[in-house]
XYZ file of C-alpha atoms in Angstrom:
269
model
C 77.447 93.145 87.803
C 76.294 96.674 87.009
C 78.249 99.086 84.818
C 77.358 102.758 85.092
C 78.974 104.911 82.413
C 79.126 108.696 82.642
C 79.747 110.289 79.230
C 80.476 113.990 79.552
C 78.390 116.425 77.507
C 79.979 119.672 78.671
C 82.427 120.949 81.277
C 81.978 123.494 84.046
C 84.315 126.284 85.160
C 83.213 125.531 88.751
C 83.953 122.007 89.934
C 81.227 119.373 90.081
C 81.250 117.449 93.369
C 80.891 113.685 92.961
C 81.104 112.536 96.597
C 77.446 111.409 96.519
C 77.957 109.457 93.293
C 79.832 106.457 94.673
C 78.969 102.740 94.427
C 77.749 102.746 98.037
C 74.994 105.227 97.175
C 74.058 104.442 93.570
C 74.262 100.653 93.272
C 70.450 100.444 93.186
C 69.866 103.401 90.868
C 68.481 103.147 87.361
C 68.736 105.708 84.566
C 65.737 107.680 85.791
C 67.437 108.263 89.145
C 70.437 109.809 87.415
C 68.167 111.933 85.228
C 66.571 113.377 88.381
C 69.789 113.851 90.342
C 71.017 117.369 91.070
C 74.810 117.550 91.358
C 76.462 120.089 93.712
C 78.345 122.844 91.890
C 79.604 125.602 94.168
C 76.751 126.721 96.445
C 73.996 125.369 94.207
C 72.829 122.167 92.534
C 72.193 121.595 88.862
C 70.892 118.607 86.851
C 73.605 116.005 86.345
C 72.044 115.430 82.923
C 73.218 118.888 81.869
C 76.797 117.629 82.123
C 76.700 113.857 81.621
C 74.762 111.251 79.713
C 74.523 108.238 82.033
C 74.173 104.670 80.758
C 73.208 101.829 83.114
C 73.814 98.187 82.218
C 73.137 95.154 84.421
C 72.044 94.895 88.034
C 73.731 95.000 91.423
C 72.747 93.809 94.884
C 75.624 95.596 96.581
C 78.290 98.267 95.951
C 80.829 95.502 95.284
C 78.975 94.687 92.048
C 79.256 98.208 90.631
C 81.745 99.532 88.091
C 81.585 103.270 87.417
C 83.248 104.524 84.219
C 83.739 108.281 83.807
C 84.574 109.546 80.315
C 85.451 113.070 79.240
C 87.476 115.951 80.645
C 87.214 115.470 84.420
C 89.621 118.225 85.358
C 86.790 120.068 87.118
C 85.184 117.061 88.801
C 86.273 116.627 92.415
C 85.667 114.093 95.199
C 85.588 111.189 92.724
C 85.336 108.005 94.815
C 85.455 109.921 98.091
C 84.390 107.794 101.101
C 83.603 104.764 98.931
C 83.813 101.390 100.681
C 83.522 98.989 97.737
C 83.118 98.722 93.995
C 85.227 100.042 91.149
C 85.684 103.513 89.664
C 87.550 104.178 86.412
C 88.208 107.808 85.481
C 89.426 108.122 81.895
C 90.937 111.568 82.322
C 92.854 113.730 84.740
C 90.788 114.549 87.838
C 90.301 117.407 90.279
C 90.835 117.636 94.051
C 90.212 114.933 96.672
C 90.000 111.882 94.406
C 89.705 108.866 96.747
C 89.633 111.048 99.862
C 88.615 109.022 102.961
C 88.250 105.945 100.774
C 87.729 102.759 102.812
C 87.567 100.016 100.165
C 87.153 99.147 96.517
C 89.377 100.493 93.754
C 89.886 103.682 91.770
C 91.880 103.907 88.545
C 92.739 107.361 87.187
C 93.949 107.297 83.592
C 95.570 110.704 83.907
C 96.839 113.088 86.578
C 95.291 113.879 89.960
C 95.081 117.231 91.715
C 95.939 117.864 95.387
C 94.776 115.684 98.285
C 94.323 112.494 96.256
C 93.768 109.638 98.702
C 93.867 111.919 101.734
C 92.906 110.163 104.971
C 92.347 106.847 103.179
C 91.616 103.884 105.441
C 91.541 101.116 102.815
C 91.130 100.238 99.167
C 93.363 100.787 96.140
C 93.954 104.083 94.376
C 96.018 103.893 91.183
C 97.027 107.015 89.264
C 98.620 106.508 85.862
C 99.934 110.070 85.657
C 101.245 112.544 88.234
C 99.801 113.795 91.525
C 100.000 117.237 93.061
C 100.799 117.956 96.726
C 99.419 116.265 99.849
C 98.660 112.878 98.303
C 97.766 110.406 101.076
C 98.080 113.203 103.612
C 95.982 114.665 106.386
C 93.573 117.504 105.688
C 93.997 121.062 106.927
C 93.908 121.189 110.730
C 94.112 117.423 111.236
C 97.091 115.359 112.381
C 96.236 111.959 110.896
C 96.666 111.178 107.228
C 96.251 107.891 105.398
C 95.833 104.929 107.774
C 95.338 102.020 105.359
C 95.047 100.965 101.743
C 97.443 101.325 98.819
C 98.201 104.295 96.566
C 100.195 103.639 93.394
C 101.452 106.602 91.357
C 103.011 105.782 88.002
C 104.269 109.333 87.444
C 105.678 111.953 89.810
C 104.415 113.153 93.201
C 104.241 116.674 94.593
C 105.327 117.999 97.954
C 104.431 116.527 101.343
C 103.471 113.122 100.026
C 102.075 111.012 102.877
C 102.097 113.838 105.411
C 101.079 112.438 108.840
C 100.933 108.928 107.346
C 99.797 106.465 110.028
C 99.384 103.321 107.941
C 99.016 101.899 104.470
C 101.396 102.041 101.542
C 102.296 104.655 98.933
C 104.375 103.661 95.899
C 105.678 106.380 93.569
C 107.240 105.031 90.389
C 108.521 108.440 89.311
C 110.178 111.311 91.168
C 109.029 113.098 94.318
C 109.148 116.675 95.558
C 110.118 117.900 99.041
C 109.114 116.611 102.481
C 107.792 113.161 101.622
C 106.638 111.470 104.821
C 106.740 114.581 106.993
C 105.239 113.853 110.452
C 104.959 110.184 109.438
C 104.058 107.718 112.221
C 103.579 104.380 110.463
C 103.276 102.768 107.031
C 105.504 102.544 103.950
C 106.480 105.091 101.301
C 108.429 103.725 98.335
C 109.854 106.136 95.761
C 111.526 104.601 92.722
C 112.762 107.868 91.211
C 114.699 110.846 92.548
C 113.747 112.953 95.578
C 114.605 116.641 95.777
C 115.126 117.026 99.529
C 114.134 116.462 103.140
C 112.178 113.201 103.219
C 111.012 112.018 106.643
C 111.092 115.361 108.393
C 109.850 114.945 111.989
C 108.861 111.341 111.313
C 108.483 109.161 114.400
C 108.020 105.727 112.860
C 107.393 103.893 109.602
C 109.596 103.242 106.569
C 110.670 105.305 103.575
C 112.536 103.620 100.713
C 114.203 105.713 97.989
C 115.518 103.837 94.965
C 116.653 106.951 93.126
C 118.967 109.791 94.128
C 118.315 112.021 97.132
C 119.716 115.496 96.498
C 119.548 116.896 100.005
C 119.362 115.148 103.355
C 118.010 116.141 106.765
C 120.501 116.336 109.607
C 118.085 114.604 111.965
C 118.932 111.106 110.699
C 121.711 108.851 111.907
C 123.340 106.312 109.627
C 123.178 102.777 110.977
C 124.324 100.212 108.410
C 124.289 99.071 104.818
C 121.649 96.379 104.373
C 121.692 93.861 101.510
C 118.398 92.743 99.939
C 116.274 93.988 102.858
C 112.704 93.039 103.655
C 110.907 96.248 104.623
C 107.320 96.325 105.829
C 106.874 92.830 104.407
C 108.230 93.708 100.944
C 111.491 92.417 99.484
C 113.980 94.839 97.910
C 117.015 93.909 95.826
C 120.401 95.544 96.243
C 122.278 97.396 98.949
C 120.545 100.098 100.975
C 121.982 102.611 103.419
C 119.757 102.616 106.482
C 119.189 105.746 108.543
C 117.059 106.246 111.665
C 115.235 109.425 112.689
C 114.027 112.040 112.943
C 116.101 112.446 116.115
C 114.628 115.940 116.579
C 111.414 114.108 117.530
C 113.116 111.124 119.143
C 111.888 109.302 116.074
C 112.534 105.658 115.298
C 111.556 105.780 111.652
C 113.682 104.087 109.002
C 114.928 105.726 105.820
C 116.522 103.405 103.254
C 118.529 104.863 100.373
C 119.755 102.827 97.407
C 123.502 102.732 98.069
C 124.622 102.825 94.444
C 122.865 106.148 93.771
C 123.503 107.810 97.107
C 127.194 107.309 97.825
C 127.544 111.096 97.994
C 125.687 110.969 101.320
C 128.075 108.505 102.967
């Protein structure tokens, strides 16, 4: 097992880009490799050693044997864990844009908040965010139609707008509240929101499942109520209690399922 620890020396007003510093690429590096590495910042590259002291302990024969630990204020460090396929990344701070973007395997733990596009277009792996996330978590990127297709995103705080936009697989679990348009253009997968949702989940969804355990303040007209389901199993997961099941979005001839906790959403009956 190899542990690579990045201890921040100073911050930058322009974001550092860490997409090259993933277990897949650095599992064979020693300290001298990090001392020579030039990190992208804007349109230029600068010595990583200007910003981080890097400690290397142990050895690794593959990315799976690597644990990266990032310490400091990472609010201007983006693409952490982007496109990684294995290994472990622990960020002990809030992080900038695109954390876990296009991730295919391994795990990322963010001990803070995450900026926009966290976990966008993920195909596998586990992304866990202890704080809040901004908009477009697990979504597609600008100009694309396919968002997250696999893996698991767990958000312990709140989620911003358009969570899981164009979701075509995988699972997103929000333990806090969620802003507007969760699951818009969704085609497959599961979104579970334990807190309250402001309005319009599942807009133009065609398939997949959305489960809301809190209160939904405003509903889309494109969903038809079907039944009240007791202790349902949804996408292989068991849920306790009574849920009002809706199907939609009928504006897209959608067959997606939206489950609302009955006790907190009687105002929608």
